[in-house]
XYZ file of N, CA and C in Angstrom:
684
model
N 97.570 83.596 86.530
C 98.120 83.016 87.755
C 97.214 83.146 88.678
N 95.936 83.117 88.869
C 94.964 83.178 89.641
C 94.122 84.488 90.421
N 94.560 85.627 89.799
C 94.095 86.608 89.977
C 93.450 87.265 88.706
N 91.726 87.198 88.411
C 91.262 87.142 87.071
C 91.122 88.964 86.671
N 91.503 89.243 85.417
C 91.690 90.307 84.622
C 92.650 91.375 85.653
N 93.660 90.850 85.848
C 94.873 91.543 86.248
C 95.897 92.176 85.162
N 95.958 93.398 85.498
C 96.954 94.066 84.402
C 98.540 94.210 84.856
N 98.852 93.668 86.171
C 100.229 93.618 86.563
C 100.288 94.060 87.956
N 101.418 93.625 88.520
C 101.729 94.417 90.182
C 102.852 95.374 90.185
N 102.484 96.008 91.103
C 103.281 97.373 91.066
C 103.863 97.111 92.850
N 105.138 98.056 92.808
C 105.738 97.985 93.820
C 106.798 99.005 93.935
N 107.728 99.456 94.565
C 108.825 100.361 94.708
C 110.264 99.633 95.335
N 111.122 100.192 94.881
C 112.498 99.600 95.304
C 113.516 100.888 95.453
N 114.372 100.849 96.638
C 115.035 101.954 96.966
C 116.553 101.712 96.372
N 116.715 102.618 95.390
C 118.444 102.577 94.990
C 119.313 103.330 95.743
N 120.554 102.753 96.548
C 121.140 103.389 97.033
C 122.081 104.462 96.549
N 122.191 105.688 96.819
C 123.289 106.804 96.448
C 124.007 107.453 97.363
N 125.064 107.963 96.752
C 125.751 108.891 97.621
C 124.863 110.338 98.010
N 124.866 111.008 99.132
C 124.262 112.095 99.636
C 124.435 113.437 98.674
N 123.161 113.648 98.196
C 123.288 114.667 97.386
C 123.798 116.067 98.001
N 124.352 117.027 97.491
C 124.692 118.491 97.970
C 123.658 119.144 98.496
N 122.147 119.352 97.614
C 121.255 119.822 98.167
C 120.266 118.819 98.328
N 119.589 119.346 99.553
C 118.139 118.739 99.994
C 118.747 117.409 100.250
N 119.614 117.217 100.962
C 120.175 115.596 101.331
C 119.463 114.891 102.091
N 119.038 115.817 103.272
C 118.060 114.980 104.127
C 116.872 114.314 103.520
N 116.347 114.380 102.198
C 115.021 114.438 101.690
C 115.214 112.939 100.818
N 116.875 112.349 100.989
C 116.922 111.315 100.456
C 117.494 110.051 101.348
N 117.385 110.523 102.574
C 117.500 109.639 103.523
C 116.510 108.816 103.894
N 116.325 107.723 103.777
C 114.934 106.594 103.812
C 114.660 105.831 105.335
N 113.948 105.400 105.585
C 113.331 105.109 107.046
C 114.397 103.950 107.422
N 115.546 103.361 106.618
C 116.385 102.641 107.262
C 117.896 103.356 107.180
N 117.646 104.768 107.057
C 118.673 105.497 107.484
C 119.996 105.590 106.497
N 119.553 105.649 105.004
C 120.725 105.480 103.998
C 119.760 106.455 102.887
N 120.867 107.127 102.266
C 120.556 107.738 101.134
C 120.116 106.743 99.825
N 118.865 107.512 99.358
C 118.180 106.387 98.182
C 117.393 107.186 97.189
N 117.451 106.567 95.996
C 116.263 106.993 94.848
C 115.192 106.243 94.869
N 114.258 106.440 94.639
C 112.722 105.267 94.611
C 112.787 105.236 93.150
N 112.713 103.485 92.855
C 111.960 103.034 91.333
C 110.757 102.547 91.570
N 109.511 103.169 91.257
C 108.437 102.606 91.130
C 108.125 101.839 89.911
N 107.586 100.438 89.925
C 107.701 99.742 88.681
C 106.143 99.136 88.641
N 105.610 98.953 87.543
C 104.531 97.798 87.041
C 105.158 97.028 86.478
N 104.907 95.711 86.795
C 105.666 94.452 86.140
C 104.105 93.935 85.630
N 104.430 92.992 84.291
C 103.515 91.873 83.896
C 103.797 90.774 84.203
N 102.968 89.634 83.852
C 103.298 88.610 84.300
C 104.350 87.739 83.541
N 105.111 88.386 82.702
C 106.350 87.689 82.200
C 107.435 88.416 83.035
N 107.291 89.260 83.741
C 108.496 89.821 84.515
C 109.164 91.051 83.982
N 108.288 91.683 83.073
C 108.780 93.001 82.413
C 108.202 94.125 83.002
N 108.970 95.039 83.005
C 108.368 96.309 83.468
C 107.681 97.088 82.137
N 106.399 97.235 82.791
C 105.572 98.187 81.701
C 105.239 99.424 81.911
N 105.736 99.989 83.060
C 105.580 101.365 83.363
C 106.514 101.570 84.652
N 107.711 102.714 84.693
C 108.410 102.850 85.630
C 108.186 104.594 85.929
N 108.504 105.005 87.183
C 108.708 106.290 87.640
C 109.701 106.317 88.443
N 110.885 107.121 88.290
C 112.102 107.096 88.795
C 112.301 108.535 89.080
N 113.110 108.570 90.192
C 113.906 109.868 90.776
C 113.363 110.241 91.980
N 112.480 109.919 92.515
C 111.539 110.278 93.795
C 112.761 110.321 94.913
N 112.973 111.226 95.994
C 113.918 110.981 97.177
C 113.475 109.609 98.037
N 114.310 109.321 98.718
C 114.101 107.909 99.372
C 113.130 107.936 100.702
N 113.090 109.331 100.879
C 112.003 109.638 102.322
C 110.566 109.741 101.801
N 110.319 109.667 100.392
C 108.797 110.007 100.198
C 108.209 108.465 100.072
N 107.068 108.531 101.005
C 106.196 107.354 100.684
C 105.748 106.961 99.414
N 105.483 105.385 99.372
C 105.346 104.928 97.814
C 103.787 105.606 97.509
N 102.917 105.893 98.523
C 101.694 105.947 98.143
C 101.876 107.823 97.544
N 102.774 108.522 98.075
C 102.739 109.946 97.686
C 103.372 109.759 95.995
N 104.425 109.106 95.663
C 104.917 108.709 94.503
C 104.155 108.187 93.753
N 103.261 107.193 94.049
C 102.209 106.694 92.896
C 101.503 107.893 92.610
N 100.543 108.195 93.897
C 99.751 109.117 93.700
C 100.010 110.829 92.659
N 101.264 110.981 92.516
C 101.941 111.810 91.741
C 102.302 111.437 90.387
N 102.115 110.239 89.943
C 102.722 109.316 88.785
C 101.612 109.565 87.560
N 102.397 109.585 86.509
C 101.485 109.745 85.309
C 100.674 108.390 85.389
N 101.245 107.160 85.791
C 100.550 106.008 85.780
C 99.222 106.435 86.746
N 99.195 106.670 87.891
C 98.037 106.866 88.977
C 96.969 107.897 87.787
N 97.404 109.041 87.325
C 96.499 109.688 86.460
C 95.755 109.043 85.206
N 96.426 107.960 84.732
C 95.809 107.392 83.619
C 94.853 106.371 83.925
N 95.681 105.624 85.232
C 94.455 104.882 85.869
C 93.318 105.321 86.191
N 93.161 106.231 86.886
C 92.140 106.935 87.282
C 91.250 107.217 86.380
N 91.700 107.777 85.252
C 91.136 108.320 83.972
C 90.419 107.209 83.090
N 90.648 105.898 83.619
C 90.838 105.160 82.796
C 90.821 104.854 81.289
N 92.193 105.499 81.119
C 92.928 105.213 79.815
C 94.125 104.524 79.965
N 94.891 103.890 80.623
C 95.964 103.036 80.789
C 95.754 101.714 80.208
N 94.554 101.072 80.500
C 94.331 99.485 79.837
C 93.253 99.751 78.928
N 92.868 98.799 78.031
C 92.005 98.894 77.231
C 90.367 98.604 78.055
N 89.405 99.006 77.616
C 88.387 98.686 78.290
C 87.782 97.361 78.232
N 88.230 96.239 79.287
C 87.845 95.016 79.252
C 87.395 94.621 80.556
N 86.103 94.722 80.834
C 85.605 94.441 82.121
C 85.161 92.793 82.016
N 84.871 92.506 83.413
C 84.648 91.001 83.628
C 83.484 91.085 84.710
N 82.297 90.272 84.659
C 81.321 90.497 85.624
C 81.517 89.185 86.779
N 81.862 89.650 87.964
C 81.869 89.045 89.169
C 80.934 89.546 90.160
N 80.193 88.419 90.361
C 78.937 88.379 91.307
C 77.919 89.484 90.522
N 77.941 90.850 91.399
C 77.046 91.896 90.940
C 77.811 92.855 90.291
N 78.969 92.653 90.070
C 79.935 94.021 90.068
C 80.702 93.883 88.752
N 80.636 94.797 88.092
C 81.834 94.664 86.645
C 82.668 95.349 87.227
N 83.968 94.137 86.869
C 85.383 94.649 87.320
C 86.175 95.314 86.239
N 86.896 96.341 86.255
C 87.864 96.568 85.616
C 89.285 95.782 85.276
N 90.006 96.244 84.303
C 91.125 95.619 84.957
C 91.802 96.194 85.787
N 92.637 95.477 86.919
C 93.033 95.751 88.178
C 94.874 95.425 87.961
N 95.304 96.130 88.929
C 96.607 96.038 89.297
C 96.647 95.610 90.540
N 97.833 94.787 91.352
C 97.978 94.460 92.360
C 98.950 95.286 93.146
N 98.804 95.454 94.431
C 99.882 96.323 95.066
C 99.883 95.833 96.791
N 100.779 96.010 97.485
C 100.845 95.783 98.857
C 100.133 96.948 99.849
N 100.410 96.793 101.045
C 99.533 97.637 101.957
C 99.959 99.102 102.042
N 101.033 99.705 101.216
C 101.470 100.874 101.179
C 100.687 101.716 100.190
N 99.979 100.930 99.283
C 99.170 101.462 98.153
C 97.630 101.621 98.335
N 96.891 102.571 98.005
C 95.711 102.681 98.505
C 94.670 101.707 97.544
N 93.722 101.436 98.281
C 92.770 100.487 97.720
C 91.778 101.505 96.740
N 91.714 100.990 95.437
C 90.958 101.894 94.490
C 90.194 100.482 93.453
N 89.145 101.254 92.816
C 88.250 100.302 91.927
C 89.253 99.327 90.976
N 90.307 100.322 90.508
C 91.338 99.341 89.778
C 92.560 98.794 90.348
N 92.870 98.737 91.793
C 93.904 98.652 92.492
C 93.587 97.653 93.610
N 94.016 96.283 93.870
C 93.639 95.526 94.770
C 94.650 95.281 95.930
N 94.819 95.688 97.007
C 95.537 95.380 98.179
C 95.213 94.234 99.040
N 96.119 93.727 100.143
C 95.675 92.925 100.808
C 94.836 93.198 102.187
N 94.296 92.198 102.504
C 93.720 92.508 103.950
C 94.599 92.732 105.069
N 94.104 93.442 106.131
C 95.280 93.633 107.165
C 94.262 93.067 108.311
N 94.933 93.045 109.793
C 94.427 92.623 110.843
C 94.035 91.017 110.903
N 92.977 91.161 111.796
C 92.615 89.429 111.814
C 92.000 89.021 110.380
N 92.640 87.849 109.973
C 91.867 87.325 108.702
C 91.211 86.070 108.993
N 90.196 85.820 108.453
C 89.124 84.673 108.714
C 89.604 84.073 106.968
N 89.113 82.744 106.612
C 89.659 81.885 105.634
C 89.756 82.692 104.523
N 88.685 83.402 103.840
C 88.019 83.877 102.835
C 89.216 85.105 102.947
N 89.721 86.005 104.095
C 90.552 87.110 103.656
C 91.712 86.385 103.317
N 92.212 85.376 104.051
C 93.419 84.810 103.969
C 93.617 84.245 102.364
N 92.348 83.353 102.001
C 92.724 83.069 100.550
C 92.866 84.102 99.517
N 91.943 85.329 99.935
C 92.280 86.460 98.761
C 93.879 87.048 98.670
N 94.438 86.830 100.289
C 95.672 87.550 100.463
C 96.445 86.335 99.844
N 96.408 85.401 99.791
C 97.309 84.126 99.247
C 97.261 84.376 97.835
N 96.118 84.639 96.890
C 96.111 84.707 95.868
C 97.220 86.257 95.099
N 96.708 87.096 96.363
C 97.088 88.447 95.650
C 98.653 88.559 95.829
N 99.265 87.662 96.687
C 100.684 87.623 97.191
C 101.438 86.732 96.241
N 100.896 85.695 95.965
C 101.333 84.848 94.735
C 101.396 85.493 93.543
N 100.623 86.224 92.998
C 100.532 87.036 91.698
C 101.667 88.255 91.830
N 101.628 88.881 93.292
C 102.572 89.811 92.886
C 104.246 89.351 93.383
N 104.326 88.191 93.435
C 105.727 87.855 93.305
C 106.441 88.223 92.080
N 105.713 88.321 91.038
C 106.379 88.830 89.650
C 107.119 90.091 89.921
N 106.733 91.043 90.565
C 107.538 92.196 90.828
C 108.676 92.094 91.650
N 108.319 91.201 92.627
C 109.684 91.012 93.640
C 110.833 90.067 92.289
N 110.302 89.050 91.794
C 111.398 88.523 90.980
C 111.954 89.521 90.217
N 111.147 90.405 89.539
C 111.548 91.247 88.524
C 112.855 92.128 89.193
N 112.692 92.799 90.301
C 113.699 93.484 90.971
C 114.799 92.819 91.454
N 114.209 91.200 91.828
C 115.809 90.654 92.033
C 116.466 90.538 90.590
N 115.832 90.168 89.684
C 116.647 90.092 88.364
C 117.463 91.153 87.943
N 116.775 92.736 87.988
C 117.326 93.659 87.900
C 118.607 94.057 88.848
N 118.654 93.759 89.883
C 119.985 93.783 90.802
C 120.788 93.029 90.381
N 120.334 91.562 90.237
C 121.456 90.550 90.050
C 122.326 90.744 88.760
N 121.707 91.324 87.701
C 122.014 91.669 86.542
C 122.980 92.891 86.346
N 122.518 94.081 87.020
C 122.979 95.248 87.280
C 123.569 95.642 88.830
N 124.303 95.050 89.343
C 124.819 95.214 90.750
C 125.462 96.512 91.127
N 125.414 97.249 90.071
C 125.772 98.552 90.341
C 124.683 99.632 91.041
N 123.352 98.898 90.892
C 122.289 99.366 91.327
C 122.395 99.241 92.827
N 123.242 98.684 93.419
C 123.155 97.840 94.945
C 124.044 98.818 95.520
N 125.051 99.697 95.069
C 126.280 100.194 95.600
C 126.009 101.921 95.445
N 126.418 102.788 96.218
C 126.105 104.130 96.290
C 126.836 104.626 95.172
N 125.810 105.234 94.088
C 126.100 105.585 92.803
C 126.513 107.051 93.179
N 127.597 107.450 92.423
C 128.354 108.980 92.531
C 128.083 109.723 91.541
N 126.995 109.325 90.729
C 126.517 110.272 89.479
C 125.715 111.221 89.910
N 125.223 112.070 89.169
C 124.218 113.179 89.570
C 123.091 112.967 89.573
N 122.430 114.001 90.324
C 120.688 113.835 90.647
C 120.108 113.436 89.082
N 120.418 114.368 88.371
C 120.270 113.995 86.985
C 120.459 112.995 86.067
N 121.611 112.340 86.298
C 121.641 111.201 85.656
C 121.380 109.723 86.469
N 121.415 109.580 87.740
C 120.856 108.535 88.133
C 119.567 107.865 87.710
N 118.614 109.058 87.397
C 117.299 108.425 87.255
C 117.264 107.675 85.438
N 118.344 108.474 84.651
C 118.593 107.773 83.455
C 119.103 106.529 83.303
N 120.143 106.193 84.146
C 120.938 105.010 84.495
C 119.603 103.911 84.907
N 118.975 104.407 85.766
C 118.361 103.265 86.395
C 117.341 102.891 85.238
N 116.471 103.952 84.602
C 115.784 103.381 83.321
C 116.321 102.589 82.312
N 117.344 102.817 81.967
C 118.351 102.263 80.983
C 118.335 100.639 81.508
N 118.715 100.678 82.821
C 118.649 99.172 83.254
C 117.430 98.401 83.253
N 116.484 99.091 83.448
C 115.014 98.633 83.452
C 114.782 98.163 81.678
N 115.068 98.995 80.787
C 114.647 98.840 79.518
C 115.778 97.347 79.030
N 117.065 97.462 79.889
C 118.145 96.265 79.283
C 117.251 95.045 79.932
N 116.960 95.238 81.168
C 116.106 93.876 82.037
C 114.946 93.374 80.655
N 114.206 94.389 80.372
C 113.109 93.779 79.497
C 113.607 92.828 78.185
N 114.701 93.734 77.451
C 115.343 93.194 76.337
C 115.785 91.594 76.779
N 116.448 91.601 77.934
C 116.904 90.300 78.393
C 115.915 89.272 78.781
N 114.888 89.883 79.303
C 113.741 88.600 79.943
C 112.906 88.293 78.261
N 112.733 89.301 77.715
C 112.115 89.170 76.573
C 112.636 88.136 75.433
N 113.965 88.278 75.419
C 114.773 87.455 74.397
C 115.217 86.076 75.233
N 114.675 85.800 76.641
C 115.082 84.749 77.006
C 116.446 84.391 77.360
N 117.285 85.530 77.714
C 118.466 85.551 78.370
C 119.046 84.620 79.649
N 119.704 84.274 79.577
C 120.063 83.156 80.753
C 120.497 84.026 81.922
N 119.546 83.640 83.126
C 120.000 84.519 84.208
C 120.239 83.484 85.402
N 121.988 83.731 85.488
C 122.152 82.560 86.713
C 122.008 82.897 88.114
N 121.819 81.881 88.681
C 121.444 81.894 90.128
C 122.510 82.250 90.771
N 123.524 82.366 90.547
C 124.903 82.940 91.392
C 124.701 84.242 91.055
N 124.167 84.909 90.092
C 124.149 86.382 90.235
C 123.243 86.929 91.566
N 122.211 86.113 91.805
C 121.326 86.703 92.854
C 121.919 86.511 94.262
N 122.653 85.439 94.537
C 123.445 85.511 95.414
C 124.400 86.306 95.981
N 124.819 86.959 94.681
C 126.282 87.885 95.137
C 125.024 89.272 95.206
N 124.050 89.548 94.416
C 123.368 90.478 94.687
C 122.711 90.931 96.312
N 122.248 89.441 96.773
C 121.895 89.396 98.121
C 122.737 89.898 99.210
N 123.607 89.393 98.695
C 125.102 89.739 99.382
C 125.332 90.861 99.686
N 125.614 91.677 98.540
C 125.461 93.489 98.186
C 124.435 93.990 99.029
N 123.064 93.332 98.965
C 121.739 94.312 99.463
C 121.832 94.103 100.924
N 122.495 93.497 101.632
C 122.463 93.549 102.939
C 122.643 94.644 103.750
N 123.685 95.236 102.976
C 123.944 96.702 103.627
C 123.178 97.498 103.255
N 122.230 97.368 102.417
C 121.185 98.389 102.309
C 119.684 97.677 102.037
N 118.900 97.514 103.263
C 117.834 96.744 103.561
C 116.729 97.588 102.738
N 115.852 97.097 102.171
C 114.801 97.873 101.634
C 113.828 98.388 102.743
N 113.657 99.894 102.890
C 112.859 99.961 104.080
C 111.144 99.451 103.780
N 110.586 99.137 105.168
C 109.050 99.133 105.292
C 108.296 100.441 104.933
N 107.350 100.037 104.557
C 106.351 101.154 104.328
C 105.331 101.076 105.156
N 105.037 102.309 105.611
C 103.208 102.495 106.515
C 102.295 101.997 105.431
N 101.332 101.424 106.010
C 100.049 100.978 105.239
C 99.222 102.130 105.143
N 98.753 102.345 103.978
C 97.510 103.003 103.833
C 96.034 102.567 103.764
N 95.442 102.822 105.101
C 94.195 102.397 105.562
C 92.994 102.960 104.747
N 92.782 104.261 104.081
C 91.794 104.734 103.843
C 91.027 104.009 102.481
N 90.038 104.025 102.453
C 89.463 103.650 101.260
C 87.592 103.505 101.422
N 87.099 104.011 100.168
C 85.699 104.178 100.140
C 85.155 102.938 99.818
N 83.387 103.077 100.514
C 82.726 101.759 100.742
C 82.639 101.046 99.223
N 82.275 101.726 98.315
C 82.269 101.049 96.787
C 83.690 100.172 96.491
N 84.807 100.824 96.929
C 85.967 99.820 96.757
C 86.279 98.734 97.470
N 85.774 99.035 98.857
C 85.621 97.922 99.605
C 84.780 96.639 99.033
N 83.543 97.159 98.797
C 82.548 96.155 98.126
C 83.394 95.158 97.023
N 84.286 95.773 96.259
C 84.860 95.544 95.163
C 85.903 94.290 95.512
N 86.491 94.345 96.354
C 87.433 93.892 97.058
C 86.576 92.496 97.609
N 85.849 92.814 98.199
C 84.847 91.505 99.088
C 84.394 90.655 97.762
N 83.989 91.489 96.709
C 83.229 90.444 95.762
C 84.494 89.582 95.287
N 85.864 89.954 94.825
C 86.836 89.401 94.655
C 86.918 88.412 95.489
N 87.076 88.670 96.967
C 87.110 87.545 97.974
C 86.391 86.445 97.810
N 85.038 86.896 97.809
C 83.852 85.672 97.795
C 84.195 84.867 96.228
N 84.466 85.705 95.355
C 84.734 84.411 94.052
C 85.745 83.836 94.219
N 86.799 83.852 95.155
C 87.786 82.846 95.455
C 87.233 81.611 95.912
N 86.278 81.990 97.446
C 86.063 81.051 97.851
C 84.846 80.090 97.052
N 84.160 80.800 96.540
C 83.155 79.791 95.370
C 83.598 79.075 94.158
N 84.939 79.592 93.968
C 85.452 78.983 92.648
C 85.293 80.147 91.425
N 84.360 81.153 91.519
C 84.156 81.745 90.306
C 85.426 82.728 89.964
N 86.191 82.857 90.862
C 87.582 83.539 90.434
C 88.668 82.936 89.717
N 88.192 81.905 89.552
C 89.540 80.810 89.011
C 89.461 80.962 87.647
N 90.999 81.253 87.013
C 90.933 81.258 85.701
C 91.351 80.119 84.800
């Protein structure tokens, strides 16, 4: 899809819930409604390959990611098989793609922010194009199971189980080629207008070594070395 050695795209989605009896304020997200967060890594086929669900809506995507098993395994280099490619003068591990809410890591690429020259704009375009798989996966998930778009009155213990079950069923539908009706997404989008997904604050910290890796990717796209 245009980004070499990529293992998936990551993002978070807020699932609206009724206000819990305990610590209710922790579940109020930046848009002002109660929610629980689903963090998901999605592959090129639109299937969920890793999920983390249950964090309160007030918690930032970065904190959820930082405390996930996925982060620990990526950091230790054991989530993906050892499969590096050489781009320029750098050995690149398998990477995942995130938005500005995620930290820039040797194994996680995110967009450039601020003033963009042509090479940064091309890098962002490539990354954004590939990240569409996670947006589409969330769209299909909500379209098929529209109960995820209404205030769930289940207990805090059961809500994550139901969300995870919907993700498993989504993978079955996608892998079996089940038909997805365009009308479902229209209905889901209509329901979702009540619960707009909150914006997330950008994480700007990054080490020089990681900045260099992203720069090498950027340069390779301009020279054509990063074409698959």
